[in-house]
Amino acid sequence: MSGDRLLNACRGQPVDVTPVWFMRQAGRYLPEYRAIREHHSILEICHDPTLAAEVSLQPVTRFEPDAAIVFADILLPFEPWGLGLSFHPGEGPVLDHPIRTADHVEGLRVLDPHTDLGFVLETVRLVSQELGHRVPVIGFAGAPFTLASYAIEGGASRQFIETKRFMYGQPEAWHALLSTLAATVGQFLAAQAKAGAQVLQLFDSWVGCLAPSDYRRFVLPHSRQALTLAAAAGTPTIHFGTCTATLLDAMADAGADVISVDWRIPLDRAWRHFPDRAIQGNLDPAALLAPAPELRTQVHDVLARAARRPGHIFNLGHGVLPQTSPDHVRATIDLVREYRP
Ligand code: CP3
């Protein structure tokens, strides 16, 4: 692992070896994470900076990836908003008070990262202190669309029916909600940078459910606003989404330094949409469940498509699956580092 690889790649500068880290690199596939989860809920870990820092460092100690990601969750802003956030095993997040009305939106305030989410900033500080300049710490937040989808649906969704009903049926309230979210997460990201995060990632996990024209009308201005606020101090930004093959031109217009793509589009084809930016991705997380020769073929395919062009960050196209063997995470990092075209 080297402290500069990720930062250089974000800026499209050459690196000795392609930087590699994994979304959800801290989590249930790690026995040392499960050991802590036996005694603490996910929200307890997030609210305890010492514990959250320990969990953030677990994959760094074990695998030496080229970045640490702070342990937190994109849904944490829903607690100070009083939406009644909890996590249910097998079901994912659940909100007791989802947002369905313009009045509810009007009552929401832009959060203050220091008073409302200070525990995350403290975790960022602890992880950065611990790592020094060994590897950068990635701070993150949810993007306005993905957060709005959870806030409106009240939990996970397949078709985003209520979200789209709200977007089309109450466009003014929709834009008010996304604008409050954009200001909240933009300032939260900027505060994480001040606390020591050297790279910032905006997670728009579910935005791929939208038509490109709807993305441009209903989402893009707000994602751009969040990224503009986040990048104010010059910290590089990564913009992540899944199923975004038809949205990449529009996502590039939102202005991040790095666009993170999933496996549903080949990496070289995705990159043609934003040749002036860096790219992150894009191995299918399920490839880590495959036998070693198949895993090797797939890792090599991603690297061959990147063709050593400066500005590639190796990652999965989405988070590490809980069923993954830590040995295959290790093997993937080794394959990236040993790759010779
Ligand atoms: O290493 C890391 O990346 C850990 C930090 C992290 C978590 N959540 C901790 C977590 C990050 C970056 C997130 C982001 C997040 N949270 C996203 C965006 C990324 C993505 O996967 O699309 C989303 C959509 C969420 C919302 C969320 N949090 C869901 C849907 C769930 C339940 C589903 C699941 O994977 O279990 C969570 C809970 C959660 N957040 C877990 C972790 C490690 C698993 C909970 C557990 O330990 O039981």
Tab-separated table of N, CA and C in Angstrom, residues 186-327:
chain	number	residue	atom	x	y	z
A	186	GLY	N	-23.467	17.898	1.256
A	186	GLY	CA	-22.324	18.673	0.760
A	186	GLY	C	-21.505	19.224	1.919
A	187	GLN	N	-22.195	19.811	2.898
A	187	GLN	CA	-21.483	20.367	4.064
A	187	GLN	C	-20.899	19.263	4.939
A	188	PHE	N	-21.609	18.164	5.017
A	188	PHE	CA	-21.113	17.016	5.810
A	188	PHE	C	-19.809	16.498	5.194
A	189	LEU	N	-19.772	16.378	3.863
A	189	LEU	CA	-18.553	15.914	3.190
A	189	LEU	C	-17.415	16.910	3.397
A	190	ALA	N	-17.703	18.197	3.251
A	190	ALA	CA	-16.656	19.208	3.444
A	190	ALA	C	-16.113	19.131	4.870
A	191	ALA	N	-16.995	18.894	5.840
A	191	ALA	CA	-16.551	18.789	7.245
A	191	ALA	C	-15.691	17.542	7.446
A	192	GLN	N	-16.019	16.455	6.741
A	192	GLN	CA	-15.183	15.245	6.843
A	192	GLN	C	-13.789	15.517	6.272
A	193	ALA	N	-13.722	16.310	5.207
A	193	ALA	CA	-12.413	16.672	4.644
A	193	ALA	C	-11.612	17.470	5.670
A	194	LYS	N	-12.279	18.405	6.347
A	194	LYS	CA	-11.592	19.207	7.377
A	194	LYS	C	-11.103	18.328	8.519
A	195	ALA	N	-11.849	17.268	8.805
A	195	ALA	CA	-11.492	16.364	9.905
A	195	ALA	C	-10.383	15.392	9.497
A	196	GLY	N	-10.009	15.373	8.221
A	196	GLY	CA	-8.880	14.534	7.811
A	196	GLY	C	-9.123	13.626	6.616
A	197	ALA	N	-10.359	13.559	6.118
A	197	ALA	CA	-10.613	12.712	4.934
A	197	ALA	C	-9.922	13.334	3.722
A	198	GLN	N	-9.186	12.512	2.979
A	198	GLN	CA	-8.431	13.039	1.837
A	198	GLN	C	-9.137	12.795	0.508
A	199	VAL	N	-10.146	11.955	0.523
A	199	VAL	CA	-10.968	11.695	-0.655
A	199	VAL	C	-12.406	11.607	-0.150
A	200	LEU	N	-13.373	12.035	-0.977
A	200	LEU	CA	-14.777	12.026	-0.567
A	200	LEU	C	-15.594	11.269	-1.595
A	201	GLN	N	-16.417	10.318	-1.146
A	201	GLN	CA	-17.241	9.563	-2.096
A	201	GLN	C	-18.726	9.831	-1.843
A	202	LEU	N	-19.426	10.128	-2.929
A	202	LEU	CA	-20.872	10.344	-2.879
A	202	LEU	C	-21.539	9.087	-3.435
A	203	PHE	N	-22.340	8.410	-2.578
A	203	PHE	CA	-22.977	7.139	-2.955
A	203	PHE	C	-24.375	7.390	-3.527
A	204	ASP	N	-24.533	7.184	-4.837
A	204	ASP	CA	-25.885	7.239	-5.414
A	204	ASP	C	-26.268	5.841	-5.901
A	205	SER	N	-26.372	4.930	-4.951
A	205	SER	CA	-26.493	3.503	-5.250
A	205	SER	C	-27.643	3.164	-6.193
A	206	TRP	N	-28.794	3.845	-6.045
A	206	TRP	CA	-30.003	3.384	-6.754
A	206	TRP	C	-30.447	4.306	-7.880
A	207	VAL	N	-29.609	5.261	-8.248
A	207	VAL	CA	-30.003	6.259	-9.237
A	207	VAL	C	-30.225	5.660	-10.627
A	208	GLY	N	-29.651	4.452	-10.836
A	208	GLY	CA	-29.796	3.788	-12.133
A	208	GLY	C	-31.228	3.374	-12.461
A	209	CYS	N	-32.158	3.563	-11.542
A	209	CYS	CA	-33.567	3.247	-11.842
A	209	CYS	C	-34.231	4.362	-12.642
A	210	LEU	N	-33.521	5.455	-12.893
A	210	LEU	CA	-34.128	6.608	-13.575
A	210	LEU	C	-33.792	6.657	-15.057
A	211	ALA	N	-34.718	7.186	-15.840
A	211	ALA	CA	-34.442	7.507	-17.246
A	211	ALA	C	-33.462	8.683	-17.283
A	212	PRO	N	-32.602	8.732	-18.306
A	212	PRO	CA	-31.631	9.830	-18.376
A	212	PRO	C	-32.277	11.219	-18.320
A	213	SER	N	-33.419	11.393	-18.987
A	213	SER	CA	-34.041	12.734	-18.979
A	213	SER	C	-34.536	13.083	-17.573
A	214	ASP	N	-35.074	12.106	-16.854
A	214	ASP	CA	-35.518	12.371	-15.482
A	214	ASP	C	-34.325	12.649	-14.573
A	215	TYR	N	-33.213	11.911	-14.804
A	215	TYR	CA	-32.004	12.181	-14.009
A	215	TYR	C	-31.602	13.641	-14.181
A	216	ARG	N	-31.572	14.112	-15.426
A	216	ARG	CA	-31.134	15.496	-15.661
A	216	ARG	C	-32.077	16.498	-14.999
A	217	ARG	N	-33.394	16.238	-15.061
A	217	ARG	CA	-34.358	17.207	-14.519
A	217	ARG	C	-34.455	17.162	-13.011
A	218	PHE	N	-34.479	15.953	-12.467
A	218	PHE	CA	-34.865	15.819	-11.059
A	218	PHE	C	-33.701	15.580	-10.101
A	219	VAL	N	-32.528	15.262	-10.640
A	219	VAL	CA	-31.445	14.840	-9.738
A	219	VAL	C	-30.138	15.590	-9.966
A	220	LEU	N	-29.746	15.700	-11.231
A	220	LEU	CA	-28.416	16.245	-11.536
A	220	LEU	C	-28.078	17.565	-10.833
A	221	PRO	N	-28.976	18.577	-10.851
A	221	PRO	CA	-28.600	19.844	-10.210
A	221	PRO	C	-28.258	19.667	-8.732
A	222	HIS	N	-28.936	18.727	-8.081
A	222	HIS	CA	-28.719	18.540	-6.640
A	222	HIS	C	-27.430	17.769	-6.370
A	223	SER	N	-27.133	16.769	-7.210
A	223	SER	CA	-25.867	16.050	-7.040
A	223	SER	C	-24.703	17.004	-7.307
A	224	ARG	N	-24.877	17.853	-8.330
A	224	ARG	CA	-23.812	18.819	-8.636
A	224	ARG	C	-23.599	19.756	-7.450
A	225	GLN	N	-24.695	20.197	-6.843
A	225	GLN	CA	-24.605	21.093	-5.680
A	225	GLN	C	-23.860	20.410	-4.526
A	226	ALA	N	-24.197	19.160	-4.253
A	226	ALA	CA	-23.532	18.425	-3.169
A	226	ALA	C	-22.035	18.301	-3.466
A	227	LEU	N	-21.694	17.951	-4.705
A	227	LEU	CA	-20.281	17.765	-5.067
A	227	LEU	C	-19.524	19.088	-5.044
A	228	THR	N	-20.178	20.164	-5.433
A	228	THR	CA	-19.527	21.479	-5.422
A	228	THR	C	-19.189	21.883	-3.984
A	229	LEU	N	-20.145	21.711	-3.085
A	229	LEU	CA	-19.889	22.037	-1.673
A	229	LEU	C	-18.781	21.146	-1.116
A	230	ALA	N	-18.817	19.862	-1.481
A	230	ALA	CA	-17.839	18.906	-0.953
A	230	ALA	C	-16.424	19.258	-1.401
A	231	ALA	N	-16.294	19.649	-2.662
A	231	ALA	CA	-14.967	19.840	-3.252
A	231	ALA	C	-14.404	21.228	-2.985
A	232	ALA	N	-15.129	22.039	-2.206
A	232	ALA	CA	-14.727	23.432	-2.009
A	232	ALA	C	-13.275	23.545	-1.547
A	233	ALA	N	-12.819	22.611	-0.739
A	233	ALA	CA	-11.455	22.704	-0.212
A	233	ALA	C	-10.440	21.982	-1.099
A	234	GLY	N	-10.867	21.530	-2.271
A	234	GLY	CA	-9.917	20.901	-3.196
A	234	GLY	C	-9.739	19.408	-3.004
A	235	THR	N	-10.542	18.820	-2.128
A	235	THR	CA	-10.452	17.371	-1.905
A	235	THR	C	-11.072	16.624	-3.086
A	236	PRO	N	-10.373	15.598	-3.636
A	236	PRO	CA	-10.954	14.874	-4.769
A	236	PRO	C	-12.254	14.157	-4.398
A	237	THR	N	-13.159	14.087	-5.379
A	237	THR	CA	-14.467	13.475	-5.145
A	237	THR	C	-14.689	12.291	-6.092
A	238	ILE	N	-15.368	11.259	-5.569
A	238	ILE	CA	-15.754	10.073	-6.346
A	238	ILE	C	-17.282	10.020	-6.355
A	239	HIS	N	-17.849	9.804	-7.536
A	239	HIS	CA	-19.308	9.776	-7.674
A	239	HIS	C	-19.706	8.360	-8.082
A	240	PHE	N	-20.392	7.669	-7.178
A	240	PHE	CA	-20.713	6.252	-7.375
A	240	PHE	C	-22.193	6.035	-7.675
A	241	GLY	N	-22.464	5.105	-8.579
A	241	GLY	CA	-23.833	4.652	-8.797
A	241	GLY	C	-23.812	3.258	-9.398
A	242	THR	N	-24.959	2.570	-9.413
A	242	THR	CA	-25.039	1.272	-10.105
A	242	THR	C	-26.115	1.368	-11.188
A	243	CYS	N	-26.009	0.501	-12.183
A	243	CYS	CA	-26.935	0.513	-13.329
A	243	CYS	C	-26.948	1.874	-14.021
A	244	THR	N	-25.806	2.498	-14.127
A	244	THR	CA	-25.734	3.872	-14.630
A	244	THR	C	-25.240	3.956	-16.072
A	245	ALA	N	-25.204	2.815	-16.794
A	245	ALA	CA	-24.627	2.822	-18.147
A	245	ALA	C	-25.213	3.916	-19.043
A	246	THR	N	-26.500	4.214	-18.865
A	246	THR	CA	-27.116	5.236	-19.729
A	246	THR	C	-27.093	6.625	-19.086
A	247	LEU	N	-26.504	6.743	-17.918
A	247	LEU	CA	-26.505	8.031	-17.208
A	247	LEU	C	-25.114	8.660	-17.142
A	248	LEU	N	-24.120	8.001	-17.737
A	248	LEU	CA	-22.738	8.414	-17.455
A	248	LEU	C	-22.419	9.826	-17.949
A	249	ASP	N	-22.947	10.209	-19.118
A	249	ASP	CA	-22.690	11.585	-19.588
A	249	ASP	C	-23.244	12.585	-18.578
A	250	ALA	N	-24.453	12.307	-18.125
A	250	ALA	CA	-25.102	13.226	-17.188
A	250	ALA	C	-24.380	13.229	-15.845
A	251	MET	N	-23.959	12.053	-15.388
A	251	MET	CA	-23.226	12.009	-14.116
A	251	MET	C	-21.931	12.804	-14.220
A	252	ALA	N	-21.263	12.702	-15.363
A	252	ALA	CA	-20.018	13.461	-15.529
A	252	ALA	C	-20.299	14.960	-15.396
A	253	ASP	N	-21.476	15.393	-15.857
A	253	ASP	CA	-21.834	16.810	-15.745
A	253	ASP	C	-22.010	17.242	-14.284
A	254	ALA	N	-22.187	16.293	-13.388
A	254	ALA	CA	-22.300	16.656	-11.967
A	254	ALA	C	-20.950	17.083	-11.393
A	255	GLY	N	-19.852	16.738	-12.074
A	255	GLY	CA	-18.578	17.387	-11.754
A	255	GLY	C	-17.591	16.662	-10.859
A	256	ALA	N	-17.804	15.386	-10.527
A	256	ALA	CA	-16.825	14.706	-9.667
A	256	ALA	C	-15.515	14.468	-10.424
A	257	ASP	N	-14.440	14.259	-9.672
A	257	ASP	CA	-13.142	13.952	-10.287
A	257	ASP	C	-13.099	12.515	-10.792
A	258	VAL	N	-13.820	11.625	-10.095
A	258	VAL	CA	-13.799	10.202	-10.415
A	258	VAL	C	-15.239	9.723	-10.552
A	259	ILE	N	-15.530	8.938	-11.589
A	259	ILE	CA	-16.853	8.330	-11.715
A	259	ILE	C	-16.677	6.837	-11.453
A	260	SER	N	-17.507	6.294	-10.554
A	260	SER	CA	-17.420	4.887	-10.178
A	260	SER	C	-18.529	4.118	-10.894
A	261	VAL	N	-18.141	3.081	-11.647
A	261	VAL	CA	-19.120	2.365	-12.471
A	261	VAL	C	-19.213	0.900	-12.048
A	262	ASP	N	-20.356	0.281	-12.331
A	262	ASP	CA	-20.491	-1.133	-11.989
A	262	ASP	C	-20.166	-2.011	-13.193
A	263	TRP	N	-20.330	-3.333	-13.034
A	263	TRP	CA	-19.876	-4.316	-14.018
A	263	TRP	C	-20.819	-4.479	-15.199
A	264	ARG	N	-21.981	-3.785	-15.146
A	264	ARG	CA	-22.957	-3.982	-16.216
A	264	ARG	C	-22.529	-3.287	-17.510
A	265	ILE	N	-21.478	-2.487	-17.432
A	265	ILE	CA	-20.892	-1.882	-18.632
A	265	ILE	C	-19.379	-2.143	-18.584
A	266	PRO	N	-18.775	-2.579	-19.710
A	266	PRO	CA	-17.334	-2.802	-19.678
A	266	PRO	C	-16.592	-1.488	-19.364
A	267	LEU	N	-15.531	-1.598	-18.593
A	267	LEU	CA	-14.843	-0.407	-18.094
A	267	LEU	C	-14.403	0.533	-19.221
A	268	ASP	N	-13.857	-0.028	-20.313
A	268	ASP	CA	-13.365	0.839	-21.396
A	268	ASP	C	-14.525	1.581	-22.078
A	269	ARG	N	-15.677	0.905	-22.184
A	269	ARG	CA	-16.820	1.582	-22.805
A	269	ARG	C	-17.345	2.694	-21.911
A	270	ALA	N	-17.358	2.435	-20.614
A	270	ALA	CA	-17.813	3.466	-19.672
A	270	ALA	C	-16.896	4.697	-19.754
A	271	TRP	N	-15.600	4.427	-19.823
A	271	TRP	CA	-14.615	5.523	-19.745
A	271	TRP	C	-14.737	6.486	-20.931
A	272	ARG	N	-15.207	5.953	-22.092
A	272	ARG	CA	-15.370	6.815	-23.274
A	272	ARG	C	-16.336	7.962	-23.017
A	273	HIS	N	-17.225	7.790	-22.045
A	273	HIS	CA	-18.194	8.850	-21.759
A	273	HIS	C	-17.578	10.010	-20.981
A	274	PHE	N	-16.447	9.794	-20.330
A	274	PHE	CA	-15.828	10.884	-19.544
A	274	PHE	C	-14.303	10.750	-19.599
A	275	PRO	N	-13.723	10.871	-20.816
A	275	PRO	CA	-12.298	10.614	-21.007
A	275	PRO	C	-11.386	11.551	-20.201
A	276	ASP	N	-11.918	12.696	-19.783
A	276	ASP	CA	-11.097	13.653	-19.028
A	276	ASP	C	-11.127	13.397	-17.524
A	277	ARG	N	-11.850	12.360	-17.083
A	277	ARG	CA	-11.945	12.088	-15.643
A	277	ARG	C	-11.320	10.748	-15.320
A	278	ALA	N	-11.159	10.510	-14.017
A	278	ALA	CA	-10.710	9.192	-13.560
A	278	ALA	C	-11.920	8.271	-13.416
A	279	ILE	N	-11.635	6.958	-13.382
A	279	ILE	CA	-12.705	5.967	-13.294
A	279	ILE	C	-12.414	5.005	-12.142
A	280	GLN	N	-13.464	4.572	-11.449
A	280	GLN	CA	-13.313	3.578	-10.384
A	280	GLN	C	-14.194	2.370	-10.709
A	281	GLY	N	-13.632	1.173	-10.520
A	281	GLY	CA	-14.455	-0.019	-10.702
A	281	GLY	C	-13.648	-1.149	-11.298
A	282	ASN	N	-14.321	-2.122	-11.846
A	282	ASN	CA	-15.744	-2.343	-11.846
A	282	ASN	C	-16.044	-3.838	-11.800
A	283	LEU	N	-15.281	-4.574	-10.984
A	283	LEU	CA	-15.470	-6.022	-10.871
A	283	LEU	C	-16.827	-6.338	-10.231
A	284	ASP	N	-17.511	-7.335	-10.768
A	284	ASP	CA	-18.742	-7.830	-10.154
A	284	ASP	C	-18.400	-8.412	-8.775
A	285	PRO	N	-19.031	-7.944	-7.692
A	285	PRO	CA	-18.714	-8.493	-6.360
A	285	PRO	C	-18.885	-10.014	-6.319
A	286	ALA	N	-19.780	-10.545	-7.158
A	286	ALA	CA	-19.994	-12.002	-7.193
A	286	ALA	C	-18.783	-12.736	-7.764
A	287	ALA	N	-17.893	-12.049	-8.472
A	287	ALA	CA	-16.676	-12.698	-8.988
A	287	ALA	C	-15.801	-13.199	-7.833
A	288	LEU	N	-15.954	-12.574	-6.656
A	288	LEU	CA	-15.179	-13.027	-5.504
A	288	LEU	C	-15.732	-14.313	-4.902
A	289	LEU	N	-16.915	-14.724	-5.365
A	289	LEU	CA	-17.467	-16.020	-4.933
A	289	LEU	C	-17.037	-17.136	-5.884
A	290	ALA	N	-16.420	-16.770	-7.005
A	290	ALA	CA	-16.042	-17.744	-8.035
A	290	ALA	C	-14.745	-18.456	-7.649
A	291	PRO	N	-14.477	-19.640	-8.281
A	291	PRO	CA	-13.185	-20.305	-8.068
A	291	PRO	C	-12.041	-19.400	-8.534
A	292	ALA	N	-10.854	-19.638	-7.968
A	292	ALA	CA	-9.714	-18.738	-8.194
A	292	ALA	C	-9.416	-18.454	-9.678
A	293	PRO	N	-9.448	-19.450	-10.589
A	293	PRO	CA	-9.116	-19.139	-11.986
A	293	PRO	C	-10.115	-18.157	-12.629
A	294	GLU	N	-11.397	-18.309	-12.288
A	294	GLU	CA	-12.409	-17.399	-12.828
A	294	GLU	C	-12.206	-15.981	-12.264
A	295	LEU	N	-11.917	-15.911	-10.972
A	295	LEU	CA	-11.655	-14.612	-10.345
A	295	LEU	C	-10.492	-13.921	-11.058
A	296	ARG	N	-9.440	-14.695	-11.310
A	296	ARG	CA	-8.255	-14.157	-11.970
A	296	ARG	C	-8.596	-13.624	-13.376
A	297	THR	N	-9.361	-14.391	-14.135
A	297	THR	CA	-9.767	-13.964	-15.479
A	297	THR	C	-10.511	-12.626	-15.413
A	298	GLN	N	-11.402	-12.535	-14.443
A	298	GLN	CA	-12.236	-11.322	-14.369
A	298	GLN	C	-11.444	-10.106	-13.899
A	299	VAL	N	-10.536	-10.308	-12.943
A	299	VAL	CA	-9.697	-9.185	-12.489
A	299	VAL	C	-8.819	-8.721	-13.653
A	300	HIS	N	-8.242	-9.680	-14.380
A	300	HIS	CA	-7.375	-9.329	-15.508
A	300	HIS	C	-8.152	-8.613	-16.601
A	301	ASP	N	-9.407	-9.009	-16.803
A	301	ASP	CA	-10.212	-8.344	-17.825
A	301	ASP	C	-10.414	-6.860	-17.490
A	302	VAL	N	-10.721	-6.572	-16.237
A	302	VAL	CA	-10.897	-5.162	-15.833
A	302	VAL	C	-9.593	-4.398	-16.068
A	303	LEU	N	-8.476	-5.004	-15.644
A	303	LEU	CA	-7.184	-4.305	-15.772
A	303	LEU	C	-6.787	-4.134	-17.243
A	304	ALA	N	-7.093	-5.139	-18.067
A	304	ALA	CA	-6.763	-5.031	-19.497
A	304	ALA	C	-7.573	-3.907	-20.142
A	305	ARG	N	-8.821	-3.771	-19.729
A	305	ARG	CA	-9.650	-2.699	-20.300
A	305	ARG	C	-9.174	-1.323	-19.849
A	306	ALA	N	-8.628	-1.245	-18.633
A	306	ALA	CA	-8.072	0.041	-18.166
A	306	ALA	C	-6.762	0.331	-18.897
A	307	ALA	N	-6.062	-0.718	-19.318
A	307	ALA	CA	-4.869	-0.591	-20.169
A	307	ALA	C	-3.816	0.374	-19.605
A	308	ARG	N	-3.700	0.381	-18.275
A	308	ARG	CA	-2.685	1.207	-17.608
A	308	ARG	C	-2.826	2.690	-17.873
A	309	ARG	N	-3.968	3.073	-18.378
A	309	ARG	CA	-4.189	4.497	-18.580
A	309	ARG	C	-4.257	5.166	-17.212
A	310	PRO	N	-3.567	6.286	-17.002
A	310	PRO	CA	-3.627	6.928	-15.677
A	310	PRO	C	-5.071	7.278	-15.312
A	311	GLY	N	-5.388	7.135	-14.032
A	311	GLY	CA	-6.722	7.508	-13.580
A	311	GLY	C	-7.652	6.331	-13.376
A	312	HIS	N	-7.111	5.122	-13.201
A	312	HIS	CA	-7.977	3.993	-12.852
A	312	HIS	C	-7.774	3.598	-11.399
A	313	ILE	N	-8.872	3.501	-10.657
A	313	ILE	CA	-8.867	2.975	-9.288
A	313	ILE	C	-9.597	1.645	-9.343
A	314	PHE	N	-8.924	0.568	-8.980
A	314	PHE	CA	-9.575	-0.744	-9.003
A	314	PHE	C	-10.507	-0.854	-7.802
A	315	ASN	N	-11.746	-1.294	-8.072
A	315	ASN	CA	-12.715	-1.513	-6.998
A	315	ASN	C	-13.747	-2.477	-7.538
A	316	LEU	N	-14.688	-2.869	-6.699
A	316	LEU	CA	-15.832	-3.629	-7.179
A	316	LEU	C	-16.833	-2.643	-7.776
A	317	GLY	N	-17.840	-3.187	-8.448
A	317	GLY	CA	-18.895	-2.336	-8.973
A	317	GLY	C	-19.939	-1.996	-7.916
A	318	HIS	N	-19.920	-2.723	-6.779
A	318	HIS	CA	-20.788	-2.439	-5.637
A	318	HIS	C	-20.075	-3.047	-4.428
A	319	GLY	N	-20.721	-3.075	-3.268
A	319	GLY	CA	-20.006	-3.498	-2.068
A	319	GLY	C	-19.667	-4.986	-2.007
A	320	VAL	N	-18.671	-5.316	-1.193
A	320	VAL	CA	-18.319	-6.712	-0.916
A	320	VAL	C	-19.556	-7.428	-0.367
A	321	LEU	N	-19.862	-8.605	-0.915
A	321	LEU	CA	-21.006	-9.375	-0.427
A	321	LEU	C	-20.654	-10.057	0.902
A	322	PRO	N	-21.634	-10.175	1.816
A	322	PRO	CA	-21.358	-10.804	3.115
A	322	PRO	C	-20.850	-12.245	2.980
A	323	GLN	N	-21.187	-12.916	1.858
A	323	GLN	CA	-20.801	-14.326	1.654
A	323	GLN	C	-19.341	-14.483	1.194
A	324	THR	N	-18.638	-13.387	1.022
A	324	THR	CA	-17.289	-13.417	0.427
A	324	THR	C	-16.257	-13.978	1.394
A	325	SER	N	-15.348	-14.791	0.861
A	325	SER	CA	-14.232	-15.255	1.691
A	325	SER	C	-13.157	-14.169	1.743
A	326	PRO	N	-12.680	-13.844	2.958
A	326	PRO	CA	-11.596	-12.857	3.054
A	326	PRO	C	-10.390	-13.250	2.194
A	327	ASP	N	-10.184	-14.565	1.997
A	327	ASP	CA	-9.066	-15.004	1.152
A	327	ASP	C	-9.197	-14.488	-0.276
